[in-house]
N, CA, C and O atoms as a DFTB+ gen file, in Angstrom:
728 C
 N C O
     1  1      39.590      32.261      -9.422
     2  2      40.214      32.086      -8.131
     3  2      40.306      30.574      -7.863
     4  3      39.198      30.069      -7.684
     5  1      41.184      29.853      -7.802
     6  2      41.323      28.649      -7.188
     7  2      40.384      28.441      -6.056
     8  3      39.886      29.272      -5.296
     9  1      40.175      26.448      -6.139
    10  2      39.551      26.688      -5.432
    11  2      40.287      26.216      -3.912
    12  3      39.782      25.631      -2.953
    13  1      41.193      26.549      -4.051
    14  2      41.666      25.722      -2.308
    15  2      41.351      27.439      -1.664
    16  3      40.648      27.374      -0.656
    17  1      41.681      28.707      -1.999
    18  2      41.308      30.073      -2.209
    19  2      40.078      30.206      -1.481
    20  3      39.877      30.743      -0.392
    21  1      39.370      29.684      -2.185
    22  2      37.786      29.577      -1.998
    23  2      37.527      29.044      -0.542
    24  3      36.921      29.492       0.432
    25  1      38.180      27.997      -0.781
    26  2      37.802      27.263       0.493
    27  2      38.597      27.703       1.785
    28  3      38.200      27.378       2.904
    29  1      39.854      28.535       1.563
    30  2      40.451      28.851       2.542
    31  2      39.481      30.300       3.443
    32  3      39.258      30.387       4.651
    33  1      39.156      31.077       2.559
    34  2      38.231      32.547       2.937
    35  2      36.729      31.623       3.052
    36  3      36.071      32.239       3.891
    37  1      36.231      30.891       2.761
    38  2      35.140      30.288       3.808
    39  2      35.563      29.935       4.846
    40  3      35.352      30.559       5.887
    41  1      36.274      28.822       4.774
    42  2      36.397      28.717       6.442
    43  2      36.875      29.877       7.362
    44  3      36.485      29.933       8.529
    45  1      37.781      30.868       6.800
    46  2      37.571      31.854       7.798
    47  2      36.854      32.605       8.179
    48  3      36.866      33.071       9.318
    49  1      35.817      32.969       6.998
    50  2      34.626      33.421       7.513
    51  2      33.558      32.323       8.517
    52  3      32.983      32.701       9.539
    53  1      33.500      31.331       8.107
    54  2      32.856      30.058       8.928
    55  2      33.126      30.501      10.629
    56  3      32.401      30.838      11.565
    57  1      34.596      30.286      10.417
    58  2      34.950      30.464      11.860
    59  2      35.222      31.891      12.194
    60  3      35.896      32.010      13.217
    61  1      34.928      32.854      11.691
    62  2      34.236      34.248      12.458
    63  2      33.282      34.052      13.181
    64  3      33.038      34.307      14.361
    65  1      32.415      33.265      11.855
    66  2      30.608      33.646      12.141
    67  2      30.186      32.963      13.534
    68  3      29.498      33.321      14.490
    69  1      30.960      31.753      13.185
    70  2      31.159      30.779      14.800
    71  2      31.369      31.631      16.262
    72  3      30.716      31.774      17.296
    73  1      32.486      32.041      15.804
    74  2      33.027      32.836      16.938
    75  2      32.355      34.526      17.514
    76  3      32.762      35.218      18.447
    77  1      31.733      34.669      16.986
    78  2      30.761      35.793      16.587
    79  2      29.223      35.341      17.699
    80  3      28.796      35.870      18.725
    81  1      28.717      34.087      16.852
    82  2      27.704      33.541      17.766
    83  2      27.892      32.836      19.011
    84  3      26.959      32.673      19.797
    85  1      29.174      32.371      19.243
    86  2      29.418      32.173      20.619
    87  2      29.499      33.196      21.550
    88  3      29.157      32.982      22.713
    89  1      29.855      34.146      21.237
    90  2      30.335      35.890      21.921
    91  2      28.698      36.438      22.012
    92  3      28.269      37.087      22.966
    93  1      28.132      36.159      21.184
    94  2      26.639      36.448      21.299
    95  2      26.079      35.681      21.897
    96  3      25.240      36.290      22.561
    97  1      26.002      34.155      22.167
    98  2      25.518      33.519      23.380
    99  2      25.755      33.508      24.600
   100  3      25.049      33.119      25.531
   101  1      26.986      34.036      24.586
   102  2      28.070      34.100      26.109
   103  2      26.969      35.530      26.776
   104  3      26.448      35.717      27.875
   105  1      26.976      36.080      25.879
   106  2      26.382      37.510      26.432
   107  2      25.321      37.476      26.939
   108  3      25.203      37.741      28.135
   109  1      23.970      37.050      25.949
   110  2      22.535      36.773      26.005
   111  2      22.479      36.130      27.471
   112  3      21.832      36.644      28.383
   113  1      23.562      34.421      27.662
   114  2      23.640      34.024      28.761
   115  2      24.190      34.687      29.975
   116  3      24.286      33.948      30.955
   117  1      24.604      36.026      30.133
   118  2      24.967      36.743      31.239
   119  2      23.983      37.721      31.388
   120  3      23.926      38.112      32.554
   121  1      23.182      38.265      30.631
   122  2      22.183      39.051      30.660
   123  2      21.082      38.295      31.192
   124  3      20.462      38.929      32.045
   125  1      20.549      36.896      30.911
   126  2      19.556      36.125      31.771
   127  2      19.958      36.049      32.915
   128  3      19.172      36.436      33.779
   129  1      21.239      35.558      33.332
   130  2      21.579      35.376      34.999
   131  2      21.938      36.516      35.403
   132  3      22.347      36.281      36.540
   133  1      22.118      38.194      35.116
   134  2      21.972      39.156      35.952
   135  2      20.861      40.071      34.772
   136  3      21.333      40.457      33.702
   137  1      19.480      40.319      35.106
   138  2      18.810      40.476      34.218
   139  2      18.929      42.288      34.714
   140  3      18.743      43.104      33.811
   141  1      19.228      42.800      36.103
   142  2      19.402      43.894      36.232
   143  2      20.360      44.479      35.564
   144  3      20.594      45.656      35.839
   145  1      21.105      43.842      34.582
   146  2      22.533      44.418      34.262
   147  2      22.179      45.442      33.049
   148  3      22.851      46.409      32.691
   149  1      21.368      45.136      32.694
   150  2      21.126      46.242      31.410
   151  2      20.740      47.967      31.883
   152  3      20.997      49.078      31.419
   153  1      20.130      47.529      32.839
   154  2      19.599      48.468      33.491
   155  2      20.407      49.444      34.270
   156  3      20.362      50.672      34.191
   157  1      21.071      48.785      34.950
   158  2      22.385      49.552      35.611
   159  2      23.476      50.087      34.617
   160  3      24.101      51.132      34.801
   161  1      23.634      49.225      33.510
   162  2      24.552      50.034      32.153
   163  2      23.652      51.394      31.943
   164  3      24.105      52.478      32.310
   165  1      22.303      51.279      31.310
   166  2      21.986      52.650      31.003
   167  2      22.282      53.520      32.334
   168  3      22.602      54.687      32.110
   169  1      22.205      53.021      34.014
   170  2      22.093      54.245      34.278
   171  2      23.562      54.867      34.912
   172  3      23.894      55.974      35.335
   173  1      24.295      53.485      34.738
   174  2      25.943      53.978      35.293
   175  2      26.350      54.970      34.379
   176  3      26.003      54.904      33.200
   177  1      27.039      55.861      34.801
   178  2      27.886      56.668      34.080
   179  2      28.818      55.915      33.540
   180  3      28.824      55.763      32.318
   181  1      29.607      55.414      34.208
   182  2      30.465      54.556      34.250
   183  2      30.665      53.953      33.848
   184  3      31.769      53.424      33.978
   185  1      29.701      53.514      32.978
   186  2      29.414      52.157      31.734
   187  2      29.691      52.846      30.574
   188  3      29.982      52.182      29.579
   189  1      29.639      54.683      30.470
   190  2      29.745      54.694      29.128
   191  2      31.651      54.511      28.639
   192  3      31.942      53.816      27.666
   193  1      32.591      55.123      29.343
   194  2      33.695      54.929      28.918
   195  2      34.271      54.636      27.694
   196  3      34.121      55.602      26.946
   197  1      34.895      53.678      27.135
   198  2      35.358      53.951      25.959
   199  2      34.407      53.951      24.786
   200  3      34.572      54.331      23.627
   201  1      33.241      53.358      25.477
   202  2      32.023      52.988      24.575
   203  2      31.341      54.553      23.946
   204  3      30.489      54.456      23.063
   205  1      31.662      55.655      24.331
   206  2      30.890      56.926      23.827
   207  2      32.098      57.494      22.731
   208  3      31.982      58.597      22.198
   209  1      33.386      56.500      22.446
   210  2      34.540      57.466      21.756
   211  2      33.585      57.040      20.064
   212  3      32.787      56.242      19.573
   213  1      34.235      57.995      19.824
   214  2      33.638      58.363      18.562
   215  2      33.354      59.939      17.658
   216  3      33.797      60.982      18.139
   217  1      32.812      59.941      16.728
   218  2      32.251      61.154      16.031
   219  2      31.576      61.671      16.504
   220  3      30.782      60.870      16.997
   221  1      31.209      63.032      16.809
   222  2      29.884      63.650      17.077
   223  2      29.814      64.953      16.300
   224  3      30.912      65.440      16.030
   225  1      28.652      65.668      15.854
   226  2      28.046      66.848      15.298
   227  2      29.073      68.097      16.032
   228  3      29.496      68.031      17.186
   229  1      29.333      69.172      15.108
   230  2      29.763      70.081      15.872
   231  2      28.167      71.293      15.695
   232  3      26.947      71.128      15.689
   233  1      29.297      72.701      15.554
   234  2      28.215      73.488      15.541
   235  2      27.842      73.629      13.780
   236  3      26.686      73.982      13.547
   237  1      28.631      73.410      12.721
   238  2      27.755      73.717      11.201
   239  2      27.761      72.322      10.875
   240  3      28.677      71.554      11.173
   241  1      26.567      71.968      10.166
   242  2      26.717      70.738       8.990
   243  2      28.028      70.886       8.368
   244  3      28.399      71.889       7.759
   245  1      28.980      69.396       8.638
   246  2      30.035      69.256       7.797
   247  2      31.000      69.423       9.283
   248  3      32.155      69.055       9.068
   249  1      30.839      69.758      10.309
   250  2      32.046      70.180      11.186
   251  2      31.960      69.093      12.227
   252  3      30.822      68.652      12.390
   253  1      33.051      68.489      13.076
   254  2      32.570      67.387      13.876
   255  2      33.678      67.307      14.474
   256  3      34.830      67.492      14.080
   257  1      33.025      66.861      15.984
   258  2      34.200      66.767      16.911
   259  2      34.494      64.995      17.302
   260  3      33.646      64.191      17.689
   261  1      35.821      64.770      17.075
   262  2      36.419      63.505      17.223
   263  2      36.946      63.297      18.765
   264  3      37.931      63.908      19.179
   265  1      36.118      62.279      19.662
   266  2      36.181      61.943      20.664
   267  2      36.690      60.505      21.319
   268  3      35.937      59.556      21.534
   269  1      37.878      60.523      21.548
   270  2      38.294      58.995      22.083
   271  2      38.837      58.766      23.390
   272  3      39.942      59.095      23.823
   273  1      37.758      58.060      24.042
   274  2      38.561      58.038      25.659
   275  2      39.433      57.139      25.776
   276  3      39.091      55.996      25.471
   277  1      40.893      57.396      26.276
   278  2      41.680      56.408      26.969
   279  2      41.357      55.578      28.059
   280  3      40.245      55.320      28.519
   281  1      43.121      54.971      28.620
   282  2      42.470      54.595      29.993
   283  2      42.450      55.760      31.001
   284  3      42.909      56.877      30.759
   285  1      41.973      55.451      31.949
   286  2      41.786      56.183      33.589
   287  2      40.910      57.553      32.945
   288  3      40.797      58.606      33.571
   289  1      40.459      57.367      31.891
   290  2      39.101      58.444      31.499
   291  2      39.941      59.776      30.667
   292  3      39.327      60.803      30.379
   293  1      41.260      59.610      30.372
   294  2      41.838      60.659      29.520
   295  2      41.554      60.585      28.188
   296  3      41.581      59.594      27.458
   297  1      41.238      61.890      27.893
   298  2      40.549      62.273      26.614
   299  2      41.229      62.479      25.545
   300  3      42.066      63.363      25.725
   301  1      41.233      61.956      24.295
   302  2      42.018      62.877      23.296
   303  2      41.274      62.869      22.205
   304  3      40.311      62.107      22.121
   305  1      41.734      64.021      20.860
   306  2      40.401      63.973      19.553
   307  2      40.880      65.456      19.439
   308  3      41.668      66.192      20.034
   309  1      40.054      65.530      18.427
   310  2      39.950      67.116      17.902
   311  2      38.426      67.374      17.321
   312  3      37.491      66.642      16.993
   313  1      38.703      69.026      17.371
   314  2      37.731      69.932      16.553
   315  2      38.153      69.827      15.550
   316  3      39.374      69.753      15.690
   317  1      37.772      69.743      14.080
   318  2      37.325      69.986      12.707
   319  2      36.307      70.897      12.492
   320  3      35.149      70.540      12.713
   321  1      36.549      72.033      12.089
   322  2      35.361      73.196      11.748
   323  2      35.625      74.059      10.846
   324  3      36.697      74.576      11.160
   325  1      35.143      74.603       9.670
   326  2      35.446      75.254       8.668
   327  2      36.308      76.000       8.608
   328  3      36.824      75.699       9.685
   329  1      36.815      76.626       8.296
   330  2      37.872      78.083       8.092
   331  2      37.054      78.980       8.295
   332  3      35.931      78.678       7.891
   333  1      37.147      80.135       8.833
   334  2      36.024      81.387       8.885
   335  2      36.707      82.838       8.193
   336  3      35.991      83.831       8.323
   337  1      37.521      82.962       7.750
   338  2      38.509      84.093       7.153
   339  2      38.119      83.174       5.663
   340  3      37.728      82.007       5.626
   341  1      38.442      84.412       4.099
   342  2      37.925      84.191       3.659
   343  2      39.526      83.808       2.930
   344  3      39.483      82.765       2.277
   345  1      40.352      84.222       2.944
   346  2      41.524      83.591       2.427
   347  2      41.934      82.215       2.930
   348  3      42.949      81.654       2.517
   349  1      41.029      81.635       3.926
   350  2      41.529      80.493       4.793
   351  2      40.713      79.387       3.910
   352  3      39.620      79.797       3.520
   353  1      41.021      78.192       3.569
   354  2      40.118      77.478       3.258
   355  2      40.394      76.068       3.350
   356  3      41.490      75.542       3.157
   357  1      39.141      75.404       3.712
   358  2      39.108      73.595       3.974
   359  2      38.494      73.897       5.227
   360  3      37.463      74.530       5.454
   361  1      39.577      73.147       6.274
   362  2      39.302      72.968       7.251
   363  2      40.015      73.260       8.156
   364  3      41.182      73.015       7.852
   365  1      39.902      73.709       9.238
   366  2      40.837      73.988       9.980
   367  2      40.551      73.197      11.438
   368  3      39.645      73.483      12.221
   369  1      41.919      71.738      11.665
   370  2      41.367      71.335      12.978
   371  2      42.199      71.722      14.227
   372  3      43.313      72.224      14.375
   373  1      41.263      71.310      15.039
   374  2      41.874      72.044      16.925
   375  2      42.065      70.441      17.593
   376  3      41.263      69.517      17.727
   377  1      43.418      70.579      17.912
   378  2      43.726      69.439      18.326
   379  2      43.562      69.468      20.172
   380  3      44.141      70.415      20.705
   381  1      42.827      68.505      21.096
   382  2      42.369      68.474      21.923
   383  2      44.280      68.871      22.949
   384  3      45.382      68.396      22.677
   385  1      43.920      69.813      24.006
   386  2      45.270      70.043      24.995
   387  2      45.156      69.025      26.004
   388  3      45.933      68.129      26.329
   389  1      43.770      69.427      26.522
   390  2      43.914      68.311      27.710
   391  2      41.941      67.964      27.253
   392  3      41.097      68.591      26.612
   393  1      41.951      66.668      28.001
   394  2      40.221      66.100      27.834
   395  2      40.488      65.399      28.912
   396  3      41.606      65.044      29.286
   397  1      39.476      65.196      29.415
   398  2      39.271      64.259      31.029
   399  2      37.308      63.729      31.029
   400  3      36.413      64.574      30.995
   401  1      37.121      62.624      31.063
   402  2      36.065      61.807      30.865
   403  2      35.803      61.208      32.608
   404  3      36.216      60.111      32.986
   405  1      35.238      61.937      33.271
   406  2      35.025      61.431      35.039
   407  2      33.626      60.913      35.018
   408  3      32.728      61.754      35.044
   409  1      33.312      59.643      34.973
   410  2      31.663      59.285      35.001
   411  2      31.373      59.830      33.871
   412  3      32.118      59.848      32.891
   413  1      30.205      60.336      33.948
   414  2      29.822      60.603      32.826
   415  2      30.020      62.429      32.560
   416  3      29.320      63.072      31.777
   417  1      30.804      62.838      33.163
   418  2      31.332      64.243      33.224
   419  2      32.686      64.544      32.285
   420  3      33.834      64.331      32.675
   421  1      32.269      65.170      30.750
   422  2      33.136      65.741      29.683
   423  2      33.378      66.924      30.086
   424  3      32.684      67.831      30.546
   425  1      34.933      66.731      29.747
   426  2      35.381      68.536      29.420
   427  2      36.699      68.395      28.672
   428  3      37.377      67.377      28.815
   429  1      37.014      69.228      28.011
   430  2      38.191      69.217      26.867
   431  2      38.143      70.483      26.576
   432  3      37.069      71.076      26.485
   433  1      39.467      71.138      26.368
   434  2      40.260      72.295      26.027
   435  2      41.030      71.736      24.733
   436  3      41.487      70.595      24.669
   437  1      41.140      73.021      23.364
   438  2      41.832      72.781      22.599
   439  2      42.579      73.454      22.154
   440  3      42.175      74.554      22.531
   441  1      43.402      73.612      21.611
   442  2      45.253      74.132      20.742
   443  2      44.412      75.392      20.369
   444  3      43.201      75.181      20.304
   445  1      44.761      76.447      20.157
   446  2      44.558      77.678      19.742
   447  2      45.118      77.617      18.131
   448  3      46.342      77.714      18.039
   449  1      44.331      77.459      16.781
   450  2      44.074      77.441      15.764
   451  2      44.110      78.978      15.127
   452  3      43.007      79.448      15.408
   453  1      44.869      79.963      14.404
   454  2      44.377      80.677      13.774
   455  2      43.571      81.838      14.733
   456  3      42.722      82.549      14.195
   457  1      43.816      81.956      15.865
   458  2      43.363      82.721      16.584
   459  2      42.148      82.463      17.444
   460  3      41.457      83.330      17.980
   461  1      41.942      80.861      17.517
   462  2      40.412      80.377      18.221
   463  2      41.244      79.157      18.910
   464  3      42.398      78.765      18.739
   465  1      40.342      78.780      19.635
   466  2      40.213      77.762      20.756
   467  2      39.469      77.730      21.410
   468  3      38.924      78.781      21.747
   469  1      38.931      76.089      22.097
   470  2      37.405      75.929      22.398
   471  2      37.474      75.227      23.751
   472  3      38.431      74.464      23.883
   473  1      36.687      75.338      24.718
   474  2      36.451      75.283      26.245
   475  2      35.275      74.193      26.294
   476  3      34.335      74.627      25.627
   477  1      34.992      72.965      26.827
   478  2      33.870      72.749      26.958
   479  2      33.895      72.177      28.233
   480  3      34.941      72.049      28.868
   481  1      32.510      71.733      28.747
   482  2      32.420      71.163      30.112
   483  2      30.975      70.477      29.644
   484  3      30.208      71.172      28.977
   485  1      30.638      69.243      29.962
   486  2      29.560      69.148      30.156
   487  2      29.300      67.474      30.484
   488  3      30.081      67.003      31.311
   489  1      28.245      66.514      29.895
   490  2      27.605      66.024      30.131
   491  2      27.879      64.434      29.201
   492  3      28.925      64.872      28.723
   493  1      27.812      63.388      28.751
   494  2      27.900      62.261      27.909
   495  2      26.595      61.813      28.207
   496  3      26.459      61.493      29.388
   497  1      25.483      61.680      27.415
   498  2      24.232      60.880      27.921
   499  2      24.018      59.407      26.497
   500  3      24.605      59.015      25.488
   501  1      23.018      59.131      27.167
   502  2      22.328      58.391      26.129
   503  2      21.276      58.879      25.548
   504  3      20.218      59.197      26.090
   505  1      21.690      58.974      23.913
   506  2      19.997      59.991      22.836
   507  2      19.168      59.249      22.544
   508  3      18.960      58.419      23.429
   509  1      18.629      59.159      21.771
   510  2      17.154      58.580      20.870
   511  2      17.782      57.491      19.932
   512  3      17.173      56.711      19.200
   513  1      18.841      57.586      20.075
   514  2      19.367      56.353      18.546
   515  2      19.424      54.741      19.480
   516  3      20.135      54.443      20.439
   517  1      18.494      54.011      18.830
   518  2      18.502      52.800      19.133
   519  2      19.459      52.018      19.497
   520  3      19.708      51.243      20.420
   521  1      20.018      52.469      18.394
   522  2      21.761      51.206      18.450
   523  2      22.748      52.293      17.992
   524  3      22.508      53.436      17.605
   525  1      24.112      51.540      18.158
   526  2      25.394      52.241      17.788
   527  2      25.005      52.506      16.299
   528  3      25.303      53.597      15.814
   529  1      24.400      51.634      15.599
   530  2      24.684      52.468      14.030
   531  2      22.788      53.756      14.142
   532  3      21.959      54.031      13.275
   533  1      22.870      54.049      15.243
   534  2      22.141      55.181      14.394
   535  2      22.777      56.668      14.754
   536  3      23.968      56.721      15.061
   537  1      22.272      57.429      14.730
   538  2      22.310      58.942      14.690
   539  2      22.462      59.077      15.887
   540  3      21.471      58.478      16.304
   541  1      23.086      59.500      16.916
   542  2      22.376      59.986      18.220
   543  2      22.128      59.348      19.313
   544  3      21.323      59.688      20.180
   545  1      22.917      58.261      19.300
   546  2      23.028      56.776      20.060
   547  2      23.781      57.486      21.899
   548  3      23.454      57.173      23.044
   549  1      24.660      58.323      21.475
   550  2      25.195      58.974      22.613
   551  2      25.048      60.689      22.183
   552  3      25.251      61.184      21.075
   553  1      24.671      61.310      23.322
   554  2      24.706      63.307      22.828
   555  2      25.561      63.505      24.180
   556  3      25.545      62.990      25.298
   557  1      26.367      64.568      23.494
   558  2      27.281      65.499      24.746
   559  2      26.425      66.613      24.822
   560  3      25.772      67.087      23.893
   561  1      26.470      67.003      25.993
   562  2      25.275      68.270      26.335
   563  2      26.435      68.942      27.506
   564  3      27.122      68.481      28.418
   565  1      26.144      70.620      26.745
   566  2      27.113      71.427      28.102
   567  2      27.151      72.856      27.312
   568  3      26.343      73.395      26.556
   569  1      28.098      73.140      27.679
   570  2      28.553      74.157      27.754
   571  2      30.135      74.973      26.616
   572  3      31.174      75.546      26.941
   573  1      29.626      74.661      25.507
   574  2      30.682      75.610      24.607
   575  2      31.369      76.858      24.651
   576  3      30.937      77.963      24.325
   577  1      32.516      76.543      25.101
   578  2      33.536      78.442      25.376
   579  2      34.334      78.430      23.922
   580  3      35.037      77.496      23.538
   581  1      34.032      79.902      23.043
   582  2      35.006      79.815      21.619
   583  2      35.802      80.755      22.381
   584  3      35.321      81.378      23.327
   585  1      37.322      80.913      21.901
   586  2      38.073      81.752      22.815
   587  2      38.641      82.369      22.014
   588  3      39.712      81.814      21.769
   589  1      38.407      83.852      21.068
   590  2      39.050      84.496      20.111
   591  2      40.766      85.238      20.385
   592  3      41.133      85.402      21.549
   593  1      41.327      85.477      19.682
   594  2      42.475      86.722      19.763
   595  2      42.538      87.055      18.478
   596  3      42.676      86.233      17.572
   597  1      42.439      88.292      18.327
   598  2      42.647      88.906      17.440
   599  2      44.012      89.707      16.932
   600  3      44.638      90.070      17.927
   601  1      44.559      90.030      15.906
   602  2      45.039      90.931      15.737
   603  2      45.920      91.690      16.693
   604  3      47.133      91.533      16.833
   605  1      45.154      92.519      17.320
   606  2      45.617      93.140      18.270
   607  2      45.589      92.416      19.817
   608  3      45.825      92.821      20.955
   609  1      45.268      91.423      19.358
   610  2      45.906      90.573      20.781
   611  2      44.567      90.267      21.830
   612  3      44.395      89.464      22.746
   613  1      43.784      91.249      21.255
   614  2      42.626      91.349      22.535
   615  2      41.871      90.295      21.789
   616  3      41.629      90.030      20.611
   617  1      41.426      89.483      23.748
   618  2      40.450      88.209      23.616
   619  2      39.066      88.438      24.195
   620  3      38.723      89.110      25.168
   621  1      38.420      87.770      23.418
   622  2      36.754      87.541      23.713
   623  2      36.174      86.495      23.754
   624  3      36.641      85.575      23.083
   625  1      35.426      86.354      24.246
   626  2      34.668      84.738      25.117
   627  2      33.137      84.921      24.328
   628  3      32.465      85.943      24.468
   629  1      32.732      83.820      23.525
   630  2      31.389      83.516      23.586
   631  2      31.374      82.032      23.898
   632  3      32.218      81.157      23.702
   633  1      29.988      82.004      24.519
   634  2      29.797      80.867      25.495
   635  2      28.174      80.026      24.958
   636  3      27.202      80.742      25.196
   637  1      27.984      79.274      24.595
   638  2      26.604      78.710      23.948
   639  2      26.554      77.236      24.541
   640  3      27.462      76.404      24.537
   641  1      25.025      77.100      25.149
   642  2      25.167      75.612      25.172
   643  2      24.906      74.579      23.930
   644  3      24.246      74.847      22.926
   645  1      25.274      73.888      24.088
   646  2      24.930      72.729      23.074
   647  2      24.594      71.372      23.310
   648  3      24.675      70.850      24.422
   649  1      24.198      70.763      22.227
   650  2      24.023      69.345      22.246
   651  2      24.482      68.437      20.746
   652  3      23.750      68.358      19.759
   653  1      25.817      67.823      20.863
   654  2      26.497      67.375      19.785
   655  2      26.025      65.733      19.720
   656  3      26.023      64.977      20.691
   657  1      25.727      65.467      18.675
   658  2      25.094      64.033      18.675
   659  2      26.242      63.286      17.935
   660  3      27.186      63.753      17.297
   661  1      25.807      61.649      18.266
   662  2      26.983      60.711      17.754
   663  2      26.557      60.623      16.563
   664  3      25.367      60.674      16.253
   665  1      27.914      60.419      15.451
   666  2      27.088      60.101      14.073
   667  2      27.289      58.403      14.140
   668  3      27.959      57.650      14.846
   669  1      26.507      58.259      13.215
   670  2      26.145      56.279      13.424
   671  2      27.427      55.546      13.199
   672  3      28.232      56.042      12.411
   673  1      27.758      54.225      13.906
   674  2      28.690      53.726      13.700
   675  2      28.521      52.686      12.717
   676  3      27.430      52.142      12.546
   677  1      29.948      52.275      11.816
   678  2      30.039      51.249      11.193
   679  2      29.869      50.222      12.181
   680  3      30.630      50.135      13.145
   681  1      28.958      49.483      11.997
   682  2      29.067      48.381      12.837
   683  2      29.394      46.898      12.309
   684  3      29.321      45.926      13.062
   685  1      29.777      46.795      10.888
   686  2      30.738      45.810      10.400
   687  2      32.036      45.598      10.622
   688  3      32.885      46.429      10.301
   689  1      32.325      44.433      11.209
   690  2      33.935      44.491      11.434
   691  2      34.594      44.403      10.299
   692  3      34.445      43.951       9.164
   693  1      35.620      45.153      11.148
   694  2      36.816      45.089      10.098
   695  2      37.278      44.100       9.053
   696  3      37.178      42.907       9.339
   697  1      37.656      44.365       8.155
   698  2      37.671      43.023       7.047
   699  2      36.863      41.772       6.795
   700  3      37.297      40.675       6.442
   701  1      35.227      42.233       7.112
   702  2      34.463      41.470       7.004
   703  2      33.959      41.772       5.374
   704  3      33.777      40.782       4.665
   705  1      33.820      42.635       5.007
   706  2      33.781      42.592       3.427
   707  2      35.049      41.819       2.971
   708  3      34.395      41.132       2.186
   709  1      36.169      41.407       2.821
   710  2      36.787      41.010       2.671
   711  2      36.844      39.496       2.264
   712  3      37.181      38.735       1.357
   713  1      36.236      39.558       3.656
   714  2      35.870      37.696       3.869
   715  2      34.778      37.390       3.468
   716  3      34.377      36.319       3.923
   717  1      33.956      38.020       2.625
   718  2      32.808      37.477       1.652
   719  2      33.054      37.152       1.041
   720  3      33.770      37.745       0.234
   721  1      32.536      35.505       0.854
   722  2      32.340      34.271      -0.089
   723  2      31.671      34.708      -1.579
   724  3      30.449      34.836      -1.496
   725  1      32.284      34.990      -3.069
   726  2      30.851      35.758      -3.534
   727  2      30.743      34.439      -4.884
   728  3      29.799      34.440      -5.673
């Protein structure tokens, strides 16, 4: 690799890393002069907003519901959940109809898939995961409606609560492998 090459992808990494630790001092320095502010994030609802969009656990290992809030708290994402017929196979996803994110109050309805569609209402909290890259950093807690039709047309309701956890985030930016000097 040449080296003007070389020297061009250092300095842009240089001036990430720069710009990176200024954004991190700017912060640290707003957190000393309102030291209540951390505190009021965990307990605002309101704070979680676009910050809870993401992956979360469905009901089997391997199934997961994709959650992204817009603005003014509109929801969009889908269900991903196995095929359950035995001629059906992969995956079969439920694309969100309507989602609405009020405080910290979830609920989302989805597309009728193959004879299912899913109801929820519930809750966005903060779990046990330390930081965005762990497990469980945000859990939705509520109320699961599966909404069958069958065949003959006739529908049935099962209703289960749950608790869907976040899976960990990449927390490397984007094209930062990229910009490694090696």
């Amino acid at each position: 690799m040449p080296i003007r090459t070389v020297r061009f992808y250092a300095l842009q990494f240089a001036s990430f890393v720069l710009f990176a630790l200024m954004l991190a001092g700017a912060q640290a320095k707003s957190d000393r002069q309102n030291p209540d502010r951390q505190n009021k994030d965990q307990q605002s609802p309101a704070a979680f907003g676009a910050d809870c969009s993401g992956m979360y656990s469905f009901l089997r290992d391997g199934e997961f519901v994709q959650v992204t809030v817009e603005d003014h708290g509109n929801v969009i994402g889908f269900v991903s959940r196995y095929a359950d017929k035995e001629g059906d196979s992969g995956f079969l996803d439920h694309f969100f109809k309507s989602g609405k994110l009020d405080g910290n109050q979830l609920a989302f309805t989805t597309e009728t898939v193959r004879g299912v569609a899913f109801e929820f209402r519930g809750t966005v909290e903060r779990g046990e995961g330390k930081s965005r890259g762990d497990e469980a950093y945000y859990v939705v807690k509520g109320t699961l409606v599966e909404n069958t039709t069958d065949e003959a047309k006739k529908t049935s309701s099962r209703s289960q609560e749950v608790a869907l956890k976040s899976f960990p985030q990449d927390l490397t930016p984007p094209g930062a492998e990229r910009l490694r000097v090696k």
